[in-house]
Amino acid sequence: MEILTDTHEHRALFYNSDEWRELRERVLERDHYECVMCKAEGRVTDEADSVLEVDHINELEYYPEQALDIDNLRTLCKDCHNKRHHRFQYANSAKPKVESKWSKDERWD
Ligand SMILES: [Zn+2]
């Protein structure tokens, strides 16, 4: 089965697949329903403390061939997962304001 993960829509389909749901449960079980990043720092964060999410170590978007590789998956709490993906700024959907004077002067191409 070819897994497409290049767009948000494809990833949404992937996360809704039976294969993913099943594998996700296996990862949670393997990691004893604890955040592995918190655990590395000597803290226990489990389902009672936070929402547990299963993270792709090599990101799904860029490594579709590792989408269902259990060795590429780990259990993270919501906080660690957000930190890892730098998601905090996405909460505010407004685009950062770019100073037009500079954006005209700076050319990257
Ligand atoms: Zn954590």
XYZ file of C-alpha atoms and ligand atoms in Angstrom:
110
model
C 0.000 0.000 0.000
C 1.375 3.372 -0.964
C 0.917 5.952 1.725
C 0.542 9.564 0.662
C 1.451 12.104 3.302
C 2.403 15.172 1.302
C -0.706 17.219 1.970
C -2.779 17.915 5.014
C -5.686 16.006 3.442
C -3.561 12.931 2.806
C -2.250 12.972 6.356
C -5.791 13.310 7.697
C -6.772 10.210 5.700
C -3.729 8.377 7.026
C -4.557 9.221 10.627
C -8.075 7.913 10.066
C -6.920 4.585 8.641
C -7.413 1.312 10.488
C -3.718 0.523 10.035
C -2.705 3.672 11.880
C -5.264 3.260 14.663
C -4.089 -0.272 15.313
C -0.410 0.608 15.235
C -0.956 3.639 17.435
C -2.436 1.378 20.128
C 0.581 -0.915 19.882
C 2.970 2.021 20.330
C 1.064 3.254 23.382
C 1.189 -0.236 24.859
C 4.878 -0.632 24.074
C 5.648 2.699 25.797
C 3.432 1.771 28.774
C 1.090 4.714 28.093
C 3.766 7.175 29.199
C 5.411 10.105 27.417
C 8.916 8.951 26.481
C 10.371 12.481 26.506
C 9.081 13.178 30.011
C 10.328 9.752 31.043
C 13.826 10.591 29.761
C 13.762 13.559 32.156
C 12.638 11.377 35.037
C 8.997 12.432 34.969
C 5.981 10.215 34.526
C 3.326 11.719 32.286
C 0.521 9.342 31.500
C -3.076 9.578 30.364
C -4.153 10.908 33.723
C -1.818 13.917 33.352
C -2.120 14.786 29.694
C -3.288 13.677 26.297
C -0.936 11.087 24.848
C -0.123 11.274 21.177
C 1.953 9.032 18.957
C 4.735 10.898 17.198
C 6.628 10.058 14.010
C 10.316 10.504 14.868
C 11.121 11.002 11.184
C 8.246 13.221 10.246
C 5.333 11.752 8.389
C 5.328 14.502 5.815
C 8.879 13.742 4.648
C 9.224 10.034 5.369
C 6.008 8.392 4.153
C 7.830 5.048 3.853
C 8.251 5.097 7.649
C 4.631 5.991 8.310
C 3.811 2.551 9.699
C 7.258 1.624 11.030
C 6.835 1.014 14.747
C 10.513 1.835 15.323
C 9.813 5.313 13.960
C 7.024 5.918 16.460
C 6.994 7.043 20.061
C 4.484 8.133 22.663
C 4.539 11.812 23.595
C 2.310 13.911 25.812
C 0.601 16.856 24.166
C 3.110 19.343 25.613
C 6.177 17.487 24.364
C 4.547 16.898 21.007
C 3.744 20.578 20.595
C 7.242 21.590 21.640
C 8.771 19.173 19.202
C 6.779 20.500 16.271
C 6.926 24.128 17.420
C 3.195 24.271 17.192
C 2.553 27.042 19.653
C 2.557 29.781 17.054
C 0.008 27.930 14.948
C -2.644 28.579 17.567
C -2.878 32.065 16.167
C -3.691 31.649 12.511
C -2.812 35.222 11.582
C 0.320 35.430 9.505
C 3.219 37.337 11.025
C 3.361 40.865 9.702
C 6.334 41.385 7.450
C 7.803 44.836 7.247
C 7.272 45.595 3.575
C 10.378 47.744 3.221
C 12.570 44.801 4.141
C 10.656 42.128 2.302
C 11.246 44.063 -0.909
C 14.957 44.391 -0.278
C 15.571 40.832 0.781
C 15.695 38.415 -2.075
C 16.457 34.787 -1.462
C 16.254 33.429 -4.949
Zn 5.967 14.747 27.786
